Coordinates of C-alpha atoms in Angstrom, one line a residue:
Chain Z
X1 CA -18.8 -43.9 -3.1
X2 CA -19.6 -40.4 -1.8
X3 CA -16.1 -40.2 -0.3
X4 CA -14.6 -41.0 -3.7
X5 CA -16.4 -38.1 -5.4
X6 CA -15.3 -35.7 -2.8
X7 CA -11.7 -36.9 -3.4
X8 CA -12.0 -36.1 -7.1
X9 CA -13.4 -32.7 -6.2
X10 CA -10.6 -32.1 -3.8
X11 CA -8.0 -32.9 -6.4
X12 CA -9.7 -30.8 -8.9
X13 CA -9.7 -27.8 -6.6
X14 CA -6.1 -28.5 -5.6
X15 CA -4.9 -28.5 -9.2
X16 CA -6.9 -25.3 -10.1
X17 CA -5.8 -23.4 -7.0
X18 CA -2.2 -24.4 -7.4
X19 CA -2.2 -23.3 -11.0
X20 CA -3.8 -19.9 -10.3
X21 CA -1.4 -19.4 -7.2
X22 CA 1.7 -20.2 -9.3
X23 CA 0.5 -17.8 -12.0
X24 CA 0.1 -15.0 -9.5
X25 CA 3.4 -15.8 -7.9
X26 CA 5.3 -16.3 -11.2
X27 CA 6.7 -12.8 -11.6
X28 CA 8.4 -13.1 -8.3
X29 CA 9.7 -16.6 -9.0
X30 CA 10.9 -15.4 -12.4
X31 CA 12.7 -12.5 -10.8
X32 CA 14.5 -14.8 -8.3
X33 CA 15.5 -17.2 -11.0
X34 CA 16.8 -14.4 -13.3
X35 CA 18.9 -13.1 -10.5
X36 CA 21.0 -16.3 -10.8
X37 CA 21.5 -16.1 -14.6
X38 CA 24.1 -14.5 -16.7
X39 CA 23.0 -11.4 -18.6
X40 CA 22.9 -13.4 -21.8
X41 CA 20.8 -16.2 -20.3
X42 CA 18.4 -13.6 -18.8
X43 CA 17.2 -12.5 -22.3
X44 CA 17.7 -15.9 -24.0
X45 CA 14.9 -16.8 -26.4
X46 CA 13.3 -19.2 -25.7
X47 CA 13.6 -18.4 -22.0
X48 CA 15.6 -20.6 -19.8
X49 CA 13.6 -21.7 -16.8
X50 CA 15.9 -23.9 -14.7
X51 CA 18.6 -25.2 -17.0
X52 CA 21.2 -22.4 -17.1
X53 CA 24.5 -21.8 -15.5
X54 CA 23.7 -20.7 -12.0
X55 CA 25.8 -17.8 -10.8
X56 CA 25.8 -15.4 -7.9
X57 CA 27.9 -12.8 -9.8
X58 CA 25.0 -10.4 -10.1
X59 CA 24.7 -10.0 -6.4
X60 CA 28.4 -9.0 -6.1
X61 CA 28.0 -6.6 -9.1
X62 CA 25.0 -4.9 -7.6
X63 CA 26.9 -4.2 -4.5
X64 CA 29.9 -2.8 -6.4
X65 CA 27.8 -0.6 -8.7
X66 CA 26.2 1.2 -5.8
X67 CA 26.5 0.6 -2.1
X68 CA 23.5 -1.7 -1.8
X69 CA 24.1 -2.4 1.9
X70 CA 23.8 1.4 2.8
X71 CA 20.4 1.5 1.0
X72 CA 19.4 -1.5 2.8
X73 CA 20.4 -0.1 6.2
X74 CA 18.5 3.2 5.3
X75 CA 15.4 1.1 4.6
X76 CA 15.8 -0.6 8.0
X77 CA 16.5 2.6 9.9
X78 CA 13.6 4.5 8.2
X79 CA 11.0 1.9 8.4
X80 CA 11.7 0.6 11.9
X81 CA 12.4 4.2 13.2
X82 CA 9.2 5.7 11.8
X83 CA 7.2 2.8 13.2
X84 CA 8.8 3.0 16.7
X85 CA 8.3 6.8 16.8
X86 CA 4.7 6.3 15.7
X87 CA 4.1 3.7 18.4
X88 CA 5.5 6.0 21.0
X89 CA 2.9 8.7 20.1
X90 CA 0.1 6.4 19.3
X91 CA 0.1 4.0 22.3
X92 CA -1.0 6.6 24.8
X93 CA -3.6 7.9 22.5
X94 CA -5.1 4.5 21.6
X95 CA -4.8 3.5 25.2
X96 CA -6.9 6.3 26.5
X97 CA -9.4 6.1 23.6
X98 CA -9.9 2.4 24.2
X99 CA -10.2 2.6 28.0
X100 CA -11.6 6.1 28.7
X101 CA -13.7 6.7 25.6
X102 CA -15.2 10.2 25.5
X103 CA -18.3 11.1 23.5
X104 CA -16.2 12.3 20.6
X105 CA -13.7 9.4 20.5
X106 CA -15.4 7.8 17.5
X107 CA -15.4 11.1 15.6
X108 CA -11.8 11.6 16.5
X109 CA -10.9 8.2 15.1
X110 CA -12.8 8.8 11.9
X111 CA -11.1 12.2 11.5
X112 CA -7.7 10.5 12.0
X113 CA -8.5 8.1 9.2
X114 CA -9.6 11.0 7.0
X115 CA -6.1 12.6 7.2
X116 CA -4.9 9.4 5.5
X117 CA -7.1 10.3 2.5
X118 CA -5.4 13.6 1.9
X119 CA -3.6 13.1 -1.4
X120 CA 0.2 13.4 -1.2
X121 CA 0.1 15.6 -4.2
X122 CA -1.7 18.3 -2.2
X123 CA 1.1 18.6 0.3
X124 CA 4.1 17.6 -1.8
X125 CA 5.2 21.1 -2.8
X126 CA 5.3 22.7 0.7
X127 CA 6.9 19.6 2.2
X128 CA 9.5 19.7 -0.5
X129 CA 10.1 23.5 0.0
X130 CA 10.2 23.3 3.8
X131 CA 12.6 20.3 3.6
X132 CA 14.8 22.2 1.2
X133 CA 15.1 25.2 3.5
X134 CA 15.5 23.3 6.6
X135 CA 18.2 21.1 5.0
X136 CA 16.2 18.0 5.5
X137 CA 16.2 16.8 1.9
X138 CA 17.9 13.5 1.6
X139 CA 18.2 13.0 5.4
X140 CA 17.1 9.9 7.2
X141 CA 15.6 12.0 9.9
X142 CA 13.4 14.0 7.6
X143 CA 12.0 11.0 5.7
X144 CA 11.5 9.0 9.0
X145 CA 9.4 11.8 10.4
X146 CA 7.2 12.0 7.3
X147 CA 6.7 8.3 7.2
X148 CA 5.7 8.4 10.8
X149 CA 3.2 11.0 10.1
X150 CA 1.6 9.3 7.2
X151 CA 1.3 6.0 9.2
X152 CA 0.3 7.5 12.5
X153 CA -3.5 7.2 11.7
X154 CA -3.2 3.5 10.8
X155 CA -1.0 2.8 13.9
X156 CA -3.5 4.5 16.2
X157 CA -6.5 2.7 14.6
X158 CA -4.8 -0.7 14.8
X159 CA -3.8 -0.3 18.4
X160 CA -7.2 1.1 19.3
X161 CA -8.9 -2.1 17.8
X162 CA -6.5 -4.3 19.7
X163 CA -6.7 -2.5 23.1
X164 CA -10.6 -2.4 22.9
X165 CA -10.6 -6.1 23.1
X166 CA -8.8 -6.2 26.3
X167 CA -11.7 -6.9 28.8
X168 CA -12.1 -4.0 31.2
X169 CA -13.4 -6.4 33.9
X170 CA -9.8 -7.4 34.3
X171 CA -8.9 -3.8 35.1
X172 CA -11.7 -3.5 37.6
X173 CA -10.6 -6.8 39.3
X174 CA -7.1 -5.5 39.6
X175 CA -8.4 -2.2 41.1
X176 CA -10.5 -4.0 43.6
X177 CA -7.4 -5.9 44.6
X178 CA -5.9 -2.5 45.3
X179 CA -3.4 -2.4 42.4
X180 CA -1.9 1.0 41.9
X181 CA -2.1 2.6 38.4
X182 CA 1.5 1.7 37.9
X183 CA 1.0 -1.9 38.7
X184 CA -2.2 -2.0 36.8
X185 CA -0.4 -0.9 33.6
X186 CA 2.8 -2.9 34.2
X187 CA 1.4 -6.2 35.2
X188 CA -2.1 -6.4 34.0
X189 CA -2.5 -4.5 30.8
X190 CA 0.9 -4.6 29.2
X191 CA 1.1 -8.3 28.9
X192 CA -2.3 -8.3 27.2
X193 CA -1.4 -5.5 25.0
X194 CA 2.0 -6.8 23.7
X195 CA 0.6 -9.1 21.0
X196 CA -1.4 -6.2 19.4
X197 CA 1.5 -3.9 19.6
X198 CA 3.8 -6.5 18.0
X199 CA 1.3 -7.0 15.1
X200 CA 1.0 -3.2 14.6
X201 CA 4.8 -2.9 14.6
X202 CA 5.3 -5.7 12.0
X203 CA 2.6 -4.4 9.6
X204 CA 3.7 -0.8 9.8
X205 CA 7.3 -1.7 9.1
X206 CA 6.1 -3.5 6.0
X207 CA 4.1 -0.4 4.9
X208 CA 7.0 2.0 5.6
X209 CA 9.5 -0.3 3.8
X210 CA 7.4 -0.3 0.6
X211 CA 6.4 3.4 0.8
X212 CA 7.3 4.9 -2.6
X213 CA 6.0 8.4 -2.9
X214 CA 7.8 10.4 -0.2
X215 CA 10.9 8.3 -0.3
X216 CA 11.2 8.9 -4.0
X217 CA 10.6 12.6 -3.7
X218 CA 12.5 13.5 -0.6
X219 CA 15.5 11.3 -0.8
X220 CA 18.1 11.0 -3.6
X221 CA 21.2 9.2 -2.5
X222 CA 22.6 9.5 1.0
X223 CA 19.4 8.7 2.8
X224 CA 17.8 6.8 -0.1
X225 CA 16.1 3.5 0.9
X226 CA 15.7 0.6 -1.4
X227 CA 12.7 2.0 -3.1
X228 CA 14.7 4.9 -4.5
X229 CA 17.7 2.7 -5.1
X230 CA 15.7 0.3 -7.3
X231 CA 14.1 3.2 -9.1
X232 CA 17.6 4.1 -10.4
X233 CA 17.4 1.0 -12.5
X234 CA 14.6 2.6 -14.6
X235 CA 17.1 4.1 -17.0
X236 CA 18.8 0.9 -18.3
X237 CA 22.4 0.7 -19.2
X238 CA 23.1 -2.2 -21.6
X239 CA 22.1 -5.6 -20.4
X240 CA 20.8 -5.3 -17.0
X241 CA 18.0 -7.9 -16.4
X242 CA 20.0 -10.1 -14.2
X243 CA 21.4 -7.3 -12.1
X244 CA 17.9 -5.7 -11.8
X245 CA 16.7 -9.0 -10.6
X246 CA 19.4 -9.5 -8.0
X247 CA 18.8 -6.0 -6.6
X248 CA 15.0 -6.6 -6.6
X249 CA 15.4 -10.0 -4.9
X250 CA 17.5 -8.5 -2.1
X251 CA 15.0 -5.6 -1.7
X252 CA 11.9 -7.8 -1.4
X253 CA 13.3 -10.9 0.4
X254 CA 13.3 -9.6 3.9
X255 CA 9.8 -8.1 3.7
X256 CA 8.4 -11.1 2.0
X257 CA 9.5 -13.3 4.9
X258 CA 8.2 -10.8 7.4
X259 CA 5.0 -10.5 5.5
X260 CA 4.3 -14.3 5.4
X261 CA 4.7 -14.3 9.2
X262 CA 2.2 -11.5 9.6
X263 CA -0.5 -12.7 7.2
X264 CA -2.9 -13.4 10.1
X265 CA -2.6 -9.9 11.6
X266 CA -2.6 -8.3 8.1
X267 CA -6.3 -8.7 7.6
X268 CA -7.5 -7.1 10.8
X269 CA -4.8 -4.6 10.8
X270 CA -5.4 -3.2 7.4
X271 CA -9.1 -3.2 7.8
X272 CA -9.0 -1.4 11.1
X273 CA -10.6 -4.3 12.8
X274 CA -13.6 -4.3 10.5
X275 CA -12.8 -7.8 9.1
X276 CA -11.4 -10.4 11.4
Chain L
X1 CA -17.2 6.8 36.4
X2 CA -14.2 8.7 35.2
X3 CA -13.0 11.3 37.6
X4 CA -12.0 14.8 36.4
X5 CA -8.4 13.9 37.0
X6 CA -8.7 10.8 34.7
X7 CA -10.4 12.9 32.0
X8 CA -7.5 15.4 31.9
X9 CA -5.0 12.5 31.8
X10 CA -6.9 10.9 28.9
X11 CA -6.9 14.2 27.0
X12 CA -3.2 14.6 27.6
X13 CA -2.5 11.1 26.2
X14 CA -4.5 11.8 23.0
X15 CA -3.1 15.3 22.5
X16 CA 0.3 14.6 20.9
X17 CA -1.1 12.5 18.1
X18 CA -4.0 14.8 17.5
X19 CA -1.8 17.9 17.4
X20 CA 0.8 16.2 15.1
X21 CA -1.9 15.1 12.6
X22 CA -3.5 18.5 12.8
X23 CA -0.2 20.2 12.0
X24 CA 0.6 17.7 9.3
X25 CA -2.7 18.5 7.7
X26 CA -3.1 22.2 8.2
X27 CA 0.4 23.7 7.7
X28 CA 1.3 22.2 4.3
X29 CA -2.3 22.5 3.1
X30 CA -2.3 26.2 4.0
X31 CA 0.9 26.7 2.2
X32 CA -0.3 24.9 -0.9
X33 CA -3.4 27.1 -0.9
X34 CA -1.3 30.2 -0.5
X35 CA 1.1 29.2 -3.3
X36 CA -1.8 28.4 -5.6
X37 CA -2.7 32.1 -5.8
X38 CA 0.9 33.1 -6.5
X39 CA 3.0 33.4 -9.6
X40 CA 5.9 31.3 -8.2
X41 CA 8.5 29.5 -10.3
X42 CA 11.6 28.0 -8.7
X43 CA 13.7 29.1 -11.7
X44 CA 12.9 32.8 -11.1
X45 CA 13.2 33.3 -7.3
X46 CA 12.1 36.7 -5.8
X47 CA 9.5 37.2 -8.5
X48 CA 6.6 35.9 -6.6
X49 CA 3.4 37.8 -6.7
X50 CA -0.3 37.4 -6.1
X51 CA -2.2 36.6 -9.3
X52 CA -5.6 35.5 -8.0
X53 CA -7.3 32.6 -9.7
X54 CA -4.9 32.6 -12.7
X55 CA -3.3 29.3 -11.8
X56 CA -6.7 27.6 -11.4
X57 CA -7.8 29.0 -14.8
X58 CA -4.6 27.9 -16.3
X59 CA -4.8 24.4 -14.8
X60 CA -8.5 23.8 -15.5
X61 CA -8.2 24.9 -19.1
X62 CA -5.1 22.7 -19.6
X63 CA -6.1 19.6 -21.6
X64 CA -3.5 17.7 -19.6
X65 CA -5.5 18.2 -16.5
X66 CA -8.6 16.6 -18.0
X67 CA -6.6 13.8 -19.3
X68 CA -5.0 13.3 -15.9
X69 CA -8.5 13.4 -14.2
X70 CA -9.8 10.8 -16.5
X71 CA -6.7 8.6 -16.1
X72 CA -7.0 8.9 -12.3
X73 CA -10.6 7.6 -12.4
X74 CA -9.8 4.9 -14.9
X75 CA -6.9 3.8 -12.8
X76 CA -8.8 3.6 -9.6
X77 CA -11.9 2.1 -11.2
X78 CA -10.1 -0.4 -13.3
X79 CA -8.0 -1.7 -10.5
X80 CA -11.0 -1.9 -8.2
X81 CA -13.0 -3.8 -10.7
X82 CA -10.2 -6.3 -11.3
X83 CA -9.2 -6.8 -7.7
X84 CA -12.7 -7.0 -6.2
X85 CA -14.0 -9.2 -9.0
X86 CA -10.9 -11.4 -9.1
X87 CA -10.7 -11.3 -5.3
X88 CA -14.2 -12.7 -4.9
X89 CA -13.5 -15.6 -7.4
X90 CA -10.1 -16.3 -5.9
X91 CA -11.5 -16.3 -2.3
X92 CA -14.3 -18.7 -3.3
X93 CA -11.6 -21.0 -4.9
X94 CA -9.3 -20.8 -1.9
X95 CA -12.1 -21.6 0.4
X96 CA -12.7 -25.0 -1.2
X97 CA -11.2 -28.2 0.2
X98 CA -7.7 -28.8 -1.2
X99 CA -4.2 -30.0 -0.5
X100 CA -1.6 -27.5 0.5
X101 CA -4.0 -24.7 1.2
X102 CA -1.5 -22.9 3.4
X103 CA 1.1 -22.8 0.7
X104 CA -1.3 -21.7 -1.9
X105 CA -2.3 -18.8 0.4
X106 CA 1.4 -17.8 0.9
X107 CA 1.9 -17.7 -2.9
X108 CA -1.2 -15.7 -3.6
X109 CA -0.5 -13.1 -0.9
X110 CA 3.1 -12.5 -1.9
X111 CA 2.7 -9.7 -4.5
X112 CA 1.3 -7.4 -1.8
X113 CA 4.6 -7.3 -0.1
X114 CA 6.6 -6.3 -3.2
X115 CA 7.7 -2.7 -3.2
X116 CA 6.1 -0.7 -6.0
X117 CA 9.3 0.3 -7.8
X118 CA 10.4 -3.4 -8.0
X119 CA 7.1 -4.7 -9.3
X120 CA 6.8 -1.9 -11.8
X121 CA 10.4 -2.5 -13.1
X122 CA 10.0 -6.2 -13.2
X123 CA 6.8 -6.1 -15.2
X124 CA 8.2 -3.3 -17.5
X125 CA 11.4 -5.1 -18.4
X126 CA 10.9 -8.8 -18.0
X127 CA 7.3 -9.1 -19.0
X128 CA 6.1 -6.2 -21.1
X129 CA 9.3 -5.3 -23.0
X130 CA 8.6 -5.7 -26.7
X131 CA 11.9 -7.3 -27.5
X132 CA 13.1 -9.3 -24.5
X133 CA 10.0 -9.6 -22.4
X134 CA 8.3 -12.9 -21.7
X135 CA 5.0 -11.6 -23.3
X136 CA 6.9 -10.8 -26.5
X137 CA 8.3 -14.3 -26.6
X138 CA 4.8 -15.8 -26.0
X139 CA 3.4 -13.7 -28.8
X140 CA 6.2 -14.8 -31.2
X141 CA 5.8 -18.4 -30.1
X142 CA 2.1 -18.4 -31.3
X143 CA 3.1 -16.4 -34.4
X144 CA 1.7 -13.0 -33.4
X145 CA 3.2 -9.6 -33.4
X146 CA 4.7 -8.7 -30.0
X147 CA 2.9 -5.8 -28.3
X148 CA 4.8 -2.8 -27.0
X149 CA 2.5 -2.6 -23.9
X150 CA 3.8 0.5 -22.2
X151 CA 3.9 2.5 -25.5
X152 CA 0.6 1.3 -27.0
X153 CA -1.5 0.7 -24.0
X154 CA 0.3 2.6 -21.2
X155 CA -2.6 3.2 -18.9
X156 CA -3.9 -0.3 -19.2
X157 CA -0.5 -1.8 -18.6
X158 CA -0.1 0.3 -15.4
X159 CA -3.6 -0.8 -14.3
X160 CA -2.5 -4.4 -14.8
X161 CA 0.7 -3.9 -12.8
X162 CA -1.2 -2.1 -9.9
X163 CA -4.0 -4.7 -9.9
X164 CA -1.4 -7.5 -9.6
X165 CA -0.2 -5.8 -6.4
X166 CA -3.6 -5.3 -4.9
X167 CA -5.4 -8.5 -5.9
X168 CA -3.8 -10.4 -3.0
X169 CA -5.0 -7.9 -0.5
X170 CA -8.6 -8.1 -1.8
X171 CA -8.4 -11.9 -1.9
X172 CA -7.0 -12.2 1.7
X173 CA -9.7 -10.0 3.2
X174 CA -12.5 -11.5 1.2
X175 CA -11.3 -15.0 2.1
X176 CA -11.2 -14.1 5.8
X177 CA -14.7 -12.9 5.6
X178 CA -15.9 -15.9 3.7
X179 CA -14.4 -18.2 6.3
X180 CA -16.7 -16.6 8.9
X181 CA -19.8 -17.6 7.0
X182 CA -22.1 -19.7 9.0
X183 CA -21.8 -23.3 7.6
X184 CA -25.1 -24.3 9.0
X185 CA -26.8 -21.7 6.9
X186 CA -25.0 -23.0 3.8
X187 CA -26.0 -26.5 4.6
X188 CA -29.6 -25.5 5.1
X189 CA -29.6 -23.8 1.7
X190 CA -28.1 -26.9 0.1
X191 CA -30.9 -29.1 1.7
X192 CA -33.4 -26.8 0.2
X193 CA -31.9 -27.5 -3.2
X194 CA -30.5 -24.0 -3.7
X195 CA -28.3 -23.7 -6.8
X196 CA -24.7 -22.7 -6.5
X197 CA -25.6 -19.3 -8.1
X198 CA -28.5 -18.5 -5.8
X199 CA -26.4 -19.4 -2.8
X200 CA -23.9 -17.0 -4.1
X201 CA -26.3 -14.2 -4.6
X202 CA -28.5 -14.7 -1.6
X203 CA -26.1 -15.9 1.0
X204 CA -22.4 -15.3 0.1
X205 CA -22.6 -11.9 -1.5
X206 CA -24.6 -10.3 1.3
X207 CA -22.3 -11.7 3.9
X208 CA -19.3 -10.3 2.0
X209 CA -20.8 -6.8 1.5
X210 CA -19.0 -5.4 4.5
X211 CA -15.7 -6.8 3.6
X212 CA -16.1 -5.6 0.0
X213 CA -16.8 -2.1 1.3
X214 CA -13.7 -2.1 3.4
X215 CA -11.6 -3.3 0.4
X216 CA -12.9 -0.5 -1.8
X217 CA -12.3 2.1 0.9
X218 CA -8.8 1.1 1.6
X219 CA -7.7 0.5 -2.0
X220 CA -9.2 3.8 -3.0
X221 CA -7.0 5.6 -0.4
X222 CA -3.9 4.1 -1.8
X223 CA -4.9 4.1 -5.5
X224 CA -5.6 7.8 -5.7
X225 CA -2.0 8.4 -5.0
X226 CA -0.4 5.8 -7.3
X227 CA 3.0 7.4 -8.3
X228 CA 6.1 5.1 -8.3
X229 CA 4.5 2.7 -10.9
X230 CA 4.1 5.6 -13.3
X231 CA 7.4 7.2 -12.6
X232 CA 9.5 4.1 -13.3
X233 CA 7.5 2.7 -16.3
X234 CA 6.2 5.6 -18.5
X235 CA 7.0 8.8 -16.9
X236 CA 3.3 9.6 -17.5
X237 CA 3.7 9.2 -21.3
X238 CA 3.5 8.9 -24.1
X239 CA 2.2 12.5 -24.0
X240 CA -0.1 12.5 -21.0
X241 CA -1.7 9.1 -21.7
X242 CA -0.6 7.6 -18.4
X243 CA -0.4 10.7 -16.2
X244 CA -2.7 10.7 -13.2
X245 CA -3.3 13.7 -11.0
X246 CA -0.6 12.9 -8.5
X247 CA 1.9 12.5 -11.3
X248 CA 0.8 15.7 -13.0
X249 CA 1.3 17.8 -9.8
X250 CA 4.7 16.2 -9.3
X251 CA 5.8 17.0 -12.9
X252 CA 4.5 20.5 -12.8
X253 CA 6.3 21.2 -9.5
X254 CA 9.5 19.3 -9.6
X255 CA 10.2 18.9 -13.3
X256 CA 8.9 22.3 -14.6
X257 CA 9.4 24.1 -11.3
X258 CA 6.0 25.8 -11.5
X259 CA 5.1 25.9 -7.9
X260 CA 2.0 28.1 -8.4
X261 CA 0.4 26.0 -11.0
X262 CA 1.2 22.8 -9.3
X263 CA -0.3 24.0 -6.1
X264 CA -3.5 24.8 -7.8
X265 CA -3.4 21.2 -9.1
X266 CA -2.7 20.0 -5.6
X267 CA -5.7 21.8 -4.2
X268 CA -7.9 20.4 -6.9
X269 CA -6.6 16.9 -6.0
X270 CA -7.5 17.6 -2.4
X271 CA -11.0 18.6 -3.2
X272 CA -11.5 15.6 -5.4
X273 CA -10.2 13.2 -2.8
X274 CA -12.5 14.8 -0.2
X275 CA -15.5 14.2 -2.4
X276 CA -14.5 10.6 -2.6
X277 CA -13.6 10.5 1.1
X278 CA -17.0 11.9 2.2
X279 CA -18.7 9.2 0.2
X280 CA -16.5 6.5 1.5
X281 CA -16.5 7.5 5.1
X282 CA -20.3 7.4 5.0
X283 CA -20.2 3.9 3.7
X284 CA -17.7 2.7 6.3
X285 CA -19.5 4.6 9.0
X286 CA -22.6 2.6 8.1
X287 CA -21.0 -0.8 8.0
X288 CA -18.8 -0.3 11.0
X289 CA -21.2 -1.0 13.8

């Protein structure tokens, strides 16, 4: 009897949760569906949910209207490039803060986090003017460096929380066995640090991919990643829902898939290890 | 334990990231401060001159500034209330026994990965558009007058869009925290005949407090600089109804080319953010160990 009640409960929660989840997911589903419609079907009233003439024509048109692939590659280069550059600088810092903490390490970490709170509006103008006079406006290098700088605190923090969990006894044991510093790093620490570095990489690529303040202000066309490219659809020309949906679907698909893989790391990464 | 040699090495390893962040903070900030005391318009180059506090006086007496301030606070506050409140409810729901929990989680978390320009344009056109949007169709289907969301309720519409993006984040973090709740404690409370509400108030909420703090802190950092959503939906309008501080500084500088005035606005934004930051850092400092 008790088992039966719990089954009803289970089904109740299942239906409720699926309903809510589908509601939250609906805008994304709707965008994907619309990307396969003709422009006329896209604004049909009543809306056509599944029974329409499926077409992939929008995807071709998006590419012909503007070089989608170039913007896609810009997004890849900028997000991966800024993250790798950030890792290169942050790994030694996080490493030494985790394994050789000084008295001020905690303060230093808090200060790094506080730089993240500086509003972009406060530094937009000088950055824009400096970029203009250095010829860095609308260059991939310029925007990559800026994204690296804004994500550096997060990268350092994340790495720090991962490194801190590597037990230092292992280090001591290796030292007792007479391992050199090089061997210690290469064979003992690196294998234990790789998962943390990989999660940091994944999460920061996602953050950089979706960054939409500096990319919108410092790039226009040549170096424009997908955020800027999609923003060009904000001034509509005729019927454009299906094309907008196709462009959007292509812009979000890769990161959605990466994101689903990284959901476990997401929580501890974005909360700086405070919630695990 | 650490030798002098090791200490030097440790400092050298930390130095690049500290110096870079220091430079990133100080150089542009000093320039903004300098510009804020200048009469400097990009349309009249070579005419720059020191004008003292005039830019600040101008900015602070501009009604647009106070509107933008109010909008900034409403935007941050509104989104926080919706995402933390909704996040707690959703986390409690997702923590219940059900079929296909993994897929439900994946569906709920998805909006967080959507780039801001995409979500804003999709909501603006395919949902909130008064002629072709789905909401308009729904309104007509029940015989009501369709609402032109972004013209009639611009700030509220933007709050909704941004909240949709951040609800998954709050939910996921609160759910993770919820799952670490000691089940024995819950069972003990049940044995004592505690009601669901009192279990929530005395057990669950205290357990979640740390996670809630973290959610508020991190969301505030990002929400103070909401920009893309405003740029592609309303351009801050109608009038200044959906302009926040970030957008105001942007439009002053890059649309009206008034570097001096915009810099004063930027400095005010920095001061405000610092007030919030001090407050929040103290909170997180307390909860983190």
